[in-house]
mmCIF file of C-alpha atoms and ligand atoms in Angstrom:
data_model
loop_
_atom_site.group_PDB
_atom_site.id
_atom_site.type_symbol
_atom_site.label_atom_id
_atom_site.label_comp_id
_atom_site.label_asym_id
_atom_site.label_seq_id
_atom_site.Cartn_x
_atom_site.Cartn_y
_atom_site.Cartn_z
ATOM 1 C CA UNK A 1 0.000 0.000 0.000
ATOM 2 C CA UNK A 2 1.382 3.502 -0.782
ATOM 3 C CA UNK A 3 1.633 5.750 1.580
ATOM 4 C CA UNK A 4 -0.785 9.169 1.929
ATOM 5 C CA UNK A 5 -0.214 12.441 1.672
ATOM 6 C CA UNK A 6 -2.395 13.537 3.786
ATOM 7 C CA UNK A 7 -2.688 12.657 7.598
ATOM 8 C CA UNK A 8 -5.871 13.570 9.548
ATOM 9 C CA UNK A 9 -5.325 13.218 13.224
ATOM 10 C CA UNK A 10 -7.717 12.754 15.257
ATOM 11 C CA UNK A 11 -7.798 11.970 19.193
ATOM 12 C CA UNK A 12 -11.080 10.862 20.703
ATOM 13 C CA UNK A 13 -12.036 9.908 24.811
ATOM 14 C CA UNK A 14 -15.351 8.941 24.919
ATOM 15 C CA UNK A 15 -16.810 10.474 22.072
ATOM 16 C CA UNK A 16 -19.280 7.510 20.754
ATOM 17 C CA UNK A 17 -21.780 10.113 20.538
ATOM 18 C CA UNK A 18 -20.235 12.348 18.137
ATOM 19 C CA UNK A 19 -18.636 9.399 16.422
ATOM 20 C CA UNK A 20 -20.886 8.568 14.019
ATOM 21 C CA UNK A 21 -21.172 12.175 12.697
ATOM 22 C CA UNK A 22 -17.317 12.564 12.849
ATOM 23 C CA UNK A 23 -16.864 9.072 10.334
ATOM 24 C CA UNK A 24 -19.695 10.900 8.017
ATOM 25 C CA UNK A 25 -17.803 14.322 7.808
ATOM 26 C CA UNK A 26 -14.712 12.526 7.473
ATOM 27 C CA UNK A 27 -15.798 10.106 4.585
ATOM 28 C CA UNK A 28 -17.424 13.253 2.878
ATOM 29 C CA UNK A 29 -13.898 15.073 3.136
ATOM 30 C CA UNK A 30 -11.619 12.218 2.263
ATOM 31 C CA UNK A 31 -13.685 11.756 -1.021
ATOM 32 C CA UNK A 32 -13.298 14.945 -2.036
ATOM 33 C CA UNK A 33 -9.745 15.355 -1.327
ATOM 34 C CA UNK A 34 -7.626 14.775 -4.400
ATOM 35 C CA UNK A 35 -4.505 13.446 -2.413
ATOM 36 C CA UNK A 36 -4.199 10.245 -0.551
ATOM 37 C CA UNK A 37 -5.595 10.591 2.721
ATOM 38 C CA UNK A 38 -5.343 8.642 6.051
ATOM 39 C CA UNK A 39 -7.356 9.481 9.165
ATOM 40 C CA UNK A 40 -5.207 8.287 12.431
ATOM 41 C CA UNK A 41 -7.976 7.755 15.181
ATOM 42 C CA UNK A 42 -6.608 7.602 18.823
ATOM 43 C CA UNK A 43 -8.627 6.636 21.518
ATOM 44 C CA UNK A 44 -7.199 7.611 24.365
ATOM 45 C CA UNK A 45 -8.532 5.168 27.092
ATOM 46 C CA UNK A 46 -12.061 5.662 26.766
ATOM 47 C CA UNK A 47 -14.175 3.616 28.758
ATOM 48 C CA UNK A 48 -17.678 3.592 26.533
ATOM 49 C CA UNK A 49 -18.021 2.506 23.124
ATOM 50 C CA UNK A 50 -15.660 4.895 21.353
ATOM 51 C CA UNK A 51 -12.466 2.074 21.049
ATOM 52 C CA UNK A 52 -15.620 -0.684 19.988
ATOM 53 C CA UNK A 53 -16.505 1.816 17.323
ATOM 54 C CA UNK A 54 -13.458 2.805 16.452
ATOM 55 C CA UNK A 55 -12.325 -1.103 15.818
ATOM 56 C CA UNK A 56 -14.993 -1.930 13.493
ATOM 57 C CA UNK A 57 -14.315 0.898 11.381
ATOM 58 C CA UNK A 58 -11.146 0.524 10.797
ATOM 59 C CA UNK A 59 -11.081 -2.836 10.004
ATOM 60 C CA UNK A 60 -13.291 -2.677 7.290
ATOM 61 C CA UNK A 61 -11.501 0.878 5.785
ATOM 62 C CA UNK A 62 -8.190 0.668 5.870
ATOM 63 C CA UNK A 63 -8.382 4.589 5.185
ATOM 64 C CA UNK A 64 -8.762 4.304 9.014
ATOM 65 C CA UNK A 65 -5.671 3.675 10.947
ATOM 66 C CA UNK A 66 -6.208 3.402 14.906
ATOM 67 C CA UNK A 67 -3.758 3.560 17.924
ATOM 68 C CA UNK A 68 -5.300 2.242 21.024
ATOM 69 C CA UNK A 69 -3.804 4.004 24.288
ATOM 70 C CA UNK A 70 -3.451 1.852 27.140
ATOM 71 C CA UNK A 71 -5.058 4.562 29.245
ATOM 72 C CA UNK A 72 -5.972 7.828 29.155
ATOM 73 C CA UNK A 73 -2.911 10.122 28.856
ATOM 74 C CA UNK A 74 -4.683 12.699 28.199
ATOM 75 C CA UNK A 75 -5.521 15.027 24.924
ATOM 76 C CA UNK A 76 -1.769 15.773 24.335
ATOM 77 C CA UNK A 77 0.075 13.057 24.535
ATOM 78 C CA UNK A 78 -2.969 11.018 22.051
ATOM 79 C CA UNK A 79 -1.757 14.070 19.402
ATOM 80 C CA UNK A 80 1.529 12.869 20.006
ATOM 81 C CA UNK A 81 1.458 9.504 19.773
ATOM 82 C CA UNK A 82 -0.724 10.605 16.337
ATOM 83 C CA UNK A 83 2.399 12.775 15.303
ATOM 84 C CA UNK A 84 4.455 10.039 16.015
ATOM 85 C CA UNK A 85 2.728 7.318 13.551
ATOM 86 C CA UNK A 86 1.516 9.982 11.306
ATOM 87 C CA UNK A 87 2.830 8.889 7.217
ATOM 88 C CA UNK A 88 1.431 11.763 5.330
ATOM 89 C CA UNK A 89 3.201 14.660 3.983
ATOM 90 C CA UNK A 90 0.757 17.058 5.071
ATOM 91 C CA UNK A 91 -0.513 16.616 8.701
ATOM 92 C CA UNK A 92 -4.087 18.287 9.970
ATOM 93 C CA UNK A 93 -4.852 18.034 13.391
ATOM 94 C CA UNK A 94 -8.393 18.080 15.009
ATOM 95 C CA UNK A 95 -11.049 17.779 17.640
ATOM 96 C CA UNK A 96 -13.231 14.850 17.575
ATOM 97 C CA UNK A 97 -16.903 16.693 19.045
ATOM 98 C CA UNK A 98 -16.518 18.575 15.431
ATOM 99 C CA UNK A 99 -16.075 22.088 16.954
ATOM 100 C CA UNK A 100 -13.241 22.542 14.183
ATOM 101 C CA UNK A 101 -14.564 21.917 11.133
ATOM 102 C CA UNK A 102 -12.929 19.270 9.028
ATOM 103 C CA UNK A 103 -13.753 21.207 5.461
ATOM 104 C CA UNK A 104 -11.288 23.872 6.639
ATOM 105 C CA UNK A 105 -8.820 21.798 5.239
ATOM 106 C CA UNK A 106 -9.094 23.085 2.181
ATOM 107 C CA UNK A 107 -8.310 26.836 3.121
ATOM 108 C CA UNK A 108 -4.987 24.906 5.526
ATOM 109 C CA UNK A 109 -3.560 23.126 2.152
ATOM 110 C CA UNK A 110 -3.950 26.319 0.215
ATOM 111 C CA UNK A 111 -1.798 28.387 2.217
ATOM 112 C CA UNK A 112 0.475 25.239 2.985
ATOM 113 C CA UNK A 113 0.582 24.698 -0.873
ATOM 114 C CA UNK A 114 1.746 28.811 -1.055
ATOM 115 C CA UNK A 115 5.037 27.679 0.499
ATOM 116 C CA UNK A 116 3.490 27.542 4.454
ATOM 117 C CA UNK A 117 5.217 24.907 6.988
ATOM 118 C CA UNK A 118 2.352 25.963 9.832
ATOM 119 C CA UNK A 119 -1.110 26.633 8.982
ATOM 120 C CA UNK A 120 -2.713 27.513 12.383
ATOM 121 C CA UNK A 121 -6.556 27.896 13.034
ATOM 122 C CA UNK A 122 -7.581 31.011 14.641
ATOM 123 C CA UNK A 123 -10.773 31.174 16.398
ATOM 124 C CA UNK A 124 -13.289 33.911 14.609
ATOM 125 C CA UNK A 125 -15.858 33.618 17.875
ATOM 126 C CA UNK A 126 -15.643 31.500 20.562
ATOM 127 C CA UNK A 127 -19.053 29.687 21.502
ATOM 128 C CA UNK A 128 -17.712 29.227 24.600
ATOM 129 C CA UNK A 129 -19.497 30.970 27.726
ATOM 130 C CA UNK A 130 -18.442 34.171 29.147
ATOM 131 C CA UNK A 131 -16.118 32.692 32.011
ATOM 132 C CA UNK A 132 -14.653 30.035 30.288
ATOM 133 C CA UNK A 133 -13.834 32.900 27.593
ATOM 134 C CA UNK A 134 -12.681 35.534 29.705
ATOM 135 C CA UNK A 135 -10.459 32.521 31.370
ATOM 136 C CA UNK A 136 -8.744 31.996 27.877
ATOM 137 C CA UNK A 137 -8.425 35.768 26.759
ATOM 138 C CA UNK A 138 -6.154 36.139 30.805
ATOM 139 C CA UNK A 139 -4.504 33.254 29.828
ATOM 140 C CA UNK A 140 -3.271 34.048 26.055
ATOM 141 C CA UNK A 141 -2.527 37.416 27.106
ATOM 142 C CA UNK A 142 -0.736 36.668 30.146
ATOM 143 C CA UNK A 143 0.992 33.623 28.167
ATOM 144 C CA UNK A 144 2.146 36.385 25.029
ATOM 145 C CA UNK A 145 3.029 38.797 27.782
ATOM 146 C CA UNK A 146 6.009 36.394 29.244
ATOM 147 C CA UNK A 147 6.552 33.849 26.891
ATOM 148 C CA UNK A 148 10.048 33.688 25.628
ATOM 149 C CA UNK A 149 8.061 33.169 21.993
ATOM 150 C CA UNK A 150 5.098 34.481 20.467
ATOM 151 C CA UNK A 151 1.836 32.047 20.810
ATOM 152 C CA UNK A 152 -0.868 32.701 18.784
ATOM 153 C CA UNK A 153 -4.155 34.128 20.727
ATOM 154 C CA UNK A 154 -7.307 32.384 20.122
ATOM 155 C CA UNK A 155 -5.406 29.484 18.445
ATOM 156 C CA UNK A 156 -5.041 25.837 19.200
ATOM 157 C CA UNK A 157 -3.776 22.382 17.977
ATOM 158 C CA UNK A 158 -5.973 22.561 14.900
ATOM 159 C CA UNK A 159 -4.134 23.391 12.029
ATOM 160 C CA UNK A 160 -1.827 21.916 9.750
ATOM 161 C CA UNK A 161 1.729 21.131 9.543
ATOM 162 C CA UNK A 162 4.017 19.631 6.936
ATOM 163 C CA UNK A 163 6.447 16.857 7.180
ATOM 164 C CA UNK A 164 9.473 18.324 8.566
ATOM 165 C CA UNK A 165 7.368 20.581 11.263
ATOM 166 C CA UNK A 166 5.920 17.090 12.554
ATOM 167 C CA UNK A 167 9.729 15.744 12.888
ATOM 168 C CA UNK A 168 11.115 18.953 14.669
ATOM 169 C CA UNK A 169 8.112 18.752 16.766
ATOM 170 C CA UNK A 170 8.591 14.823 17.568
ATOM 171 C CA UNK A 171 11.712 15.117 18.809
ATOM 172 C CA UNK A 172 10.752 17.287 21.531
ATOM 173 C CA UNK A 173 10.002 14.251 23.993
ATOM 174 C CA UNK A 174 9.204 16.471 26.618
ATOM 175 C CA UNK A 175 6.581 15.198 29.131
ATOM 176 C CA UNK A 176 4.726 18.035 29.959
ATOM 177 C CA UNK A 177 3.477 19.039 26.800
ATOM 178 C CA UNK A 178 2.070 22.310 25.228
ATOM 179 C CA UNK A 179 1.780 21.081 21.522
ATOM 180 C CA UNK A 180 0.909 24.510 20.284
ATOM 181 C CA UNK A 181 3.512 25.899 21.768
ATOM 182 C CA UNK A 182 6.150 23.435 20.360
ATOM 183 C CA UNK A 183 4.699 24.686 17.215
ATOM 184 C CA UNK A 184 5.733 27.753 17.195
ATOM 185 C CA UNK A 185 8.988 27.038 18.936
ATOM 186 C CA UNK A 186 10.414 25.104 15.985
ATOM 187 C CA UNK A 187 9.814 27.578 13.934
ATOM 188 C CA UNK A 188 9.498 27.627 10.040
ATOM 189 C CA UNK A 189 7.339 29.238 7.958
ATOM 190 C CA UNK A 190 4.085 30.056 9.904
ATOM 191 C CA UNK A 191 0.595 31.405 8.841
ATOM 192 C CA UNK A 192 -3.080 31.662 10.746
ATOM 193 C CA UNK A 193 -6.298 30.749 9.274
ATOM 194 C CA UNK A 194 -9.551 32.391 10.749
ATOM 195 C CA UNK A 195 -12.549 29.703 10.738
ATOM 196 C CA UNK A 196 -15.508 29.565 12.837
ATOM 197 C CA UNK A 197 -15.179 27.601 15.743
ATOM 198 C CA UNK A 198 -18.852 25.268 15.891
ATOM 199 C CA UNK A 199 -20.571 23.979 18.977
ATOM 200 C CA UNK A 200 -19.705 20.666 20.238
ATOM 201 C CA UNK A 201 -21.657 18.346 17.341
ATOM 202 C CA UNK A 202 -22.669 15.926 20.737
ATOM 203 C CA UNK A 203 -21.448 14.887 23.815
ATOM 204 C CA UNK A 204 -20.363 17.009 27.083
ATOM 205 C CA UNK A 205 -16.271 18.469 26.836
ATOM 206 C CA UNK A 206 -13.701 15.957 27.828
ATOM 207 C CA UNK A 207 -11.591 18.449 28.965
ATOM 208 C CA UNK A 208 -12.600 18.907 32.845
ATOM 209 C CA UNK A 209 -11.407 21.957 34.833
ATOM 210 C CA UNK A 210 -8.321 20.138 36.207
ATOM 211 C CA UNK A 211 -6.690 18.957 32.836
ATOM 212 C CA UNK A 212 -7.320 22.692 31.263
ATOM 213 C CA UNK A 213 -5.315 24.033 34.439
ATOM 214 C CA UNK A 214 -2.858 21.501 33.753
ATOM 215 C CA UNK A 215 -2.441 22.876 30.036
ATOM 216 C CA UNK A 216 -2.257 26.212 30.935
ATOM 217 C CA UNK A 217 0.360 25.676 33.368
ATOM 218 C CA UNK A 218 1.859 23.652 31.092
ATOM 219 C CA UNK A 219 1.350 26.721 28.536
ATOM 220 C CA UNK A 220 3.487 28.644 30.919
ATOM 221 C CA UNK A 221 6.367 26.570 32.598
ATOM 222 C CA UNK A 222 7.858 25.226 29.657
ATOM 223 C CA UNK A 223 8.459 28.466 27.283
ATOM 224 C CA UNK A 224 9.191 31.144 29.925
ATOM 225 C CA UNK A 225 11.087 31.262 33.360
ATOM 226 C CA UNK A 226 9.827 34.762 33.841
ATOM 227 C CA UNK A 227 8.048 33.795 36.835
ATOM 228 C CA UNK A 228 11.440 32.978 38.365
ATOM 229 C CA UNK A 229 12.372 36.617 37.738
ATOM 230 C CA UNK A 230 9.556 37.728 38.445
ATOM 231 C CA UNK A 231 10.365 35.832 42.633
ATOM 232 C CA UNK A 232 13.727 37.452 42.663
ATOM 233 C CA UNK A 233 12.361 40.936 41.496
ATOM 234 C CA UNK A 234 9.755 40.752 44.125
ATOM 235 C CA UNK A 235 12.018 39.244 47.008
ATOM 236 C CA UNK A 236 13.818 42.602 46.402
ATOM 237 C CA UNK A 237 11.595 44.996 46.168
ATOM 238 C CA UNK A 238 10.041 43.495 49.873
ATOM 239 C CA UNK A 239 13.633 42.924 51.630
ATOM 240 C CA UNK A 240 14.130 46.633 50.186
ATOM 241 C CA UNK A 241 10.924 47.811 51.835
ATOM 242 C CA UNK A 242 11.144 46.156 55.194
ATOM 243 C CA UNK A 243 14.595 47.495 55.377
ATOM 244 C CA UNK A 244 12.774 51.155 54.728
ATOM 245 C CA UNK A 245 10.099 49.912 57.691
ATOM 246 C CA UNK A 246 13.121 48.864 60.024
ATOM 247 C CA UNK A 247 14.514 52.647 59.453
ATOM 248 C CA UNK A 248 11.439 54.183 59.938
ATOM 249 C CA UNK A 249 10.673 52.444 63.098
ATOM 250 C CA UNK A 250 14.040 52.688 64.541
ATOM 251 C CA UNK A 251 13.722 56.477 63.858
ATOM 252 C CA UNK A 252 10.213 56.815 65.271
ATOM 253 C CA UNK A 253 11.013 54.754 68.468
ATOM 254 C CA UNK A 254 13.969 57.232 69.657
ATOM 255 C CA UNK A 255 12.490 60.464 68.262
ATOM 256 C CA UNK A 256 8.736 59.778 69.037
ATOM 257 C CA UNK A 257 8.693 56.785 71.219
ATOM 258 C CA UNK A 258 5.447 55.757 69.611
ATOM 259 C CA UNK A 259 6.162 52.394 68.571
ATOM 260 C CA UNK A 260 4.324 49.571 69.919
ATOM 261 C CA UNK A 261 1.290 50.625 68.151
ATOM 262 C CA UNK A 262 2.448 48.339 65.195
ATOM 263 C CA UNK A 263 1.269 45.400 66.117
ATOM 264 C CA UNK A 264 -1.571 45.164 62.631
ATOM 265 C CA UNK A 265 1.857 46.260 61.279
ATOM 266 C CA UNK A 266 3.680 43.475 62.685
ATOM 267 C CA UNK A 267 0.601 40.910 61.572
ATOM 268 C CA UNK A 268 0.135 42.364 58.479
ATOM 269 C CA UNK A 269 3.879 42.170 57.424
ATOM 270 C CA UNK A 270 4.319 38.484 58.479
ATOM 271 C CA UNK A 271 1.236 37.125 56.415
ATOM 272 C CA UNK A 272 2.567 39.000 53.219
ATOM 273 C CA UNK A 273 6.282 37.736 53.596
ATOM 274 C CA UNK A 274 4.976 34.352 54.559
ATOM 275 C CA UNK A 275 2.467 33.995 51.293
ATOM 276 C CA UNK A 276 5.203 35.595 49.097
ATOM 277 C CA UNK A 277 7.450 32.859 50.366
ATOM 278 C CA UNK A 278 4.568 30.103 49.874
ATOM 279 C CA UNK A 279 4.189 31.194 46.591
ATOM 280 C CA UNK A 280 7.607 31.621 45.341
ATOM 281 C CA UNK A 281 8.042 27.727 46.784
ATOM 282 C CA UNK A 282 5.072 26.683 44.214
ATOM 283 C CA UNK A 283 6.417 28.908 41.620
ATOM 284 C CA UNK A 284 10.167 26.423 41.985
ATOM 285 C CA UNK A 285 8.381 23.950 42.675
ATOM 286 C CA UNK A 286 6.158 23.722 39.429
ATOM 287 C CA UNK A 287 9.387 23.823 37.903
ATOM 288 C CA UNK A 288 10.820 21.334 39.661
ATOM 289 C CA UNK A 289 8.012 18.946 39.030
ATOM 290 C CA UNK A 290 8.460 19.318 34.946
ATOM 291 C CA UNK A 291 11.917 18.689 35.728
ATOM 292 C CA UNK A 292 11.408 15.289 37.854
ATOM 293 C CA UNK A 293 9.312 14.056 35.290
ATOM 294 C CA UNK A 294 11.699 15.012 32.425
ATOM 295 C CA UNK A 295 14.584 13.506 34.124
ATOM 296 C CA UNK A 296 12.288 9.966 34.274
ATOM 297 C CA UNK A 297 12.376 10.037 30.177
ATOM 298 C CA UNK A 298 9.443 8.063 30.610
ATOM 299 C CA UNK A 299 7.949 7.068 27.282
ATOM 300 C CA UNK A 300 5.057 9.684 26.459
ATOM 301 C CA UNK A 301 2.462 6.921 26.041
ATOM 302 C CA UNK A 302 1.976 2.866 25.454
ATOM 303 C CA UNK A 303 -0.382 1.525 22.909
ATOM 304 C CA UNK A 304 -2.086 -1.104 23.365
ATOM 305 C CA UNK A 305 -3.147 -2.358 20.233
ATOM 306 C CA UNK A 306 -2.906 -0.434 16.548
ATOM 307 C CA UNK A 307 -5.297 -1.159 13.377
ATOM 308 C CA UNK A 308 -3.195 -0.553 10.635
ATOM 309 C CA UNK A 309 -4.797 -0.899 6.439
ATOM 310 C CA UNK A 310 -7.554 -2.528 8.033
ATOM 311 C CA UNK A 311 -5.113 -5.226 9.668
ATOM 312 C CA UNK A 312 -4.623 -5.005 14.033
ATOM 313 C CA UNK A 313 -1.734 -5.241 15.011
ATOM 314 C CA UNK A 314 -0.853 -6.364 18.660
HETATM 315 N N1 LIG B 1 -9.500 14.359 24.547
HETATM 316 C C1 LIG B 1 -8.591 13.320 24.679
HETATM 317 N N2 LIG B 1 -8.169 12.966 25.928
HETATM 318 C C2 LIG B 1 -8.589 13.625 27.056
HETATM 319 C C3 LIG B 1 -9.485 14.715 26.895
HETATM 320 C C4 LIG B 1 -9.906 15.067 25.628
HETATM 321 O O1 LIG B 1 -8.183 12.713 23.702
HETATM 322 O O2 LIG B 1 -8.169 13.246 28.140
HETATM 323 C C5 LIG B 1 -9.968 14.735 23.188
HETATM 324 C C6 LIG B 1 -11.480 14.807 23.030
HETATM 325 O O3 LIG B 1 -12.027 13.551 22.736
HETATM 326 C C7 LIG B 1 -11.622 15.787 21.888
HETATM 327 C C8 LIG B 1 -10.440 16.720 22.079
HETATM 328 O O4 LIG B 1 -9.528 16.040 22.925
HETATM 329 O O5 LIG B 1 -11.493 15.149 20.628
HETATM 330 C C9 LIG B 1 -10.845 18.053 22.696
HETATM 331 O O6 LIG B 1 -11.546 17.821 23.898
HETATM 332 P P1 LIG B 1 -12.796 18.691 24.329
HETATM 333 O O7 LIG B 1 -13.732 18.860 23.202
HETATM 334 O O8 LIG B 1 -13.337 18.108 25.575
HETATM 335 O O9 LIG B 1 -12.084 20.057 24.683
HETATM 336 P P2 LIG B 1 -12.592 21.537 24.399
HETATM 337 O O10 LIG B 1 -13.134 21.560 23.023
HETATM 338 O O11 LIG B 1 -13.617 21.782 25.439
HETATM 339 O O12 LIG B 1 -11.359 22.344 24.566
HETATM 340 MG MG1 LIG B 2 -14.274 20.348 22.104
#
């Protein structure tokens, strides 16, 4: 069998509702695509029918290539393990729930086909509700604010990315992973797409509060150590200022002898210093974390099972 050009991947944890609707799309797109395509389904340790499903599609289209996690490792490391198997030349990323739309694949190959390496979406309205959307506005301009390199605002991991982006990005093995910021760390030629991002097609998010915290700090420890600065800058500024306080009170106790009214003073000042120091042990520490799992080199992910031109593979 020859090998596509194109490579849709697609991760999917308990989606069985949306599947149906996301093999339709896909079938619609693939035939009208005039290159080769694949479509590299991950499940990522679901626990409903979405692996069952999965299974019995691809054994009967070998269009359909599956990876089968061993558990869930959650929505980046299932793009990974995508990037990793991934043959095509030209590699599209997407959501399973159908909130990117598939058919903007033909706006990503035009601009890749211009001479683009990264074809990013970018996000015309977010159907999102107000908090979860104010939530992501802090956190890209925070993120663009101190990250060592520019991220794209109201962008994700849908897009597209050609060969040699996929191999710079695969050789990051870095456990904590912030895929769209990888992508524009390696660089290349880069370009955004605007497209309108839909409304889950079924289903309830898979993304709870607790994993989009974890991507966001992930978002942030691994492309700046501004917050490291940031302890050191603000370490000085308060040993500065209590040395100011010291002189002050020294001053007022032999000129005035007013002092022992500073007892709220006294409270006040030992609540800040200790939370500063609380927090500046979590900032190190969040660091330190990334660095205990990095030093592991753990693999990423294990598969339990791939279906491969319609043939599994154990
Ligand atoms: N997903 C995954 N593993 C997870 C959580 C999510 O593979 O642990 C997949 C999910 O099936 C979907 C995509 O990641 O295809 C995006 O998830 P979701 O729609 O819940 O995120 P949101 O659109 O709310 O950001
Ligand atoms: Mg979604």
């Amino acid at each position: 069998m020859d090998t596509p050009e194109v490579s849709f991947i697609i991760p999917a944890y308990n989606e069985s509702e949306v599947f149906p609707e996301l093999v339709d799309r896909m079938n619609t797109l693939i035939d009208r695509i005039d290159k080769k395509s694949e479509v590299i389904l991950i499940d990522d340790g679901s626990n409903d029918n979405t692996a069952f499903l999965m299974e019995e599609l691809a054994l009967k289209d070998p269009r359909y290539q599956c990876l089968f996690l061993s558990r869930n490792f959650g929505h980046q490391k299932a793009l990974s393990a995508g990037l990793d198997f991934a043959r095509g030349e030209y590699i599209m990323l997407l959501d399973a729930d159908l909130q990117d739309p598939p058919e903007v694949y033909f706006n990503f190959i035009e601009k890749v086909e211009e001479g683009y390496d990264v074809v990013y979406g970018v996000r015309q309205n977010r159907k999102e509700g107000w908090i979860k959307r104010g939530f992501y506005n802090a956190f890209y301009t925070l993120l663009n604010k101190i990250s060592n390199y520019p991220i794209p605002r109201d962008s994700g991991d849908f897009g597209m990315i050609t060969r040699k982006v996929v191999e710079a990005i695969n050789r990051n093995r870095e456990e904590s992973r912030f895929l769209r910021g990888l992508r524009s760390w390696v660089g290349f030629r880069q370009v955004g797409v605007t497209y309108e991002r839909m409304e889950r097609a079924a289903g309830v998010p898979k993304y709870t509060v607790k994993k989009l915290l974890k991507l966001a700090l992930d978002g942030i420890f691994n492309f700046t150590t501004i917050p490291i600065k940031l302890l050191t800058i603000s370490g000085s500024i308060c040993i500065f200022s209590s040395l100011v306080y010291f002189v002050i009170t020294v001053i007022r106790k032999y000129l005035y002898h007013d002092v022992p009214t500073g007892f709220t003073a006294i409270l006040f000042t030992v609540i800040l210093f200790g939370g500063f120091q609380l927090l500046s042990l979590g900032i190190i520490g969040e660091y330190i974390q990334r660095i205990f799992f990095q030093v592991k080199q753990r693999p990423l992910y294990f598969i339990r099972k791939k279906i491969v031109n319609g043939e599994e593979i154990l």
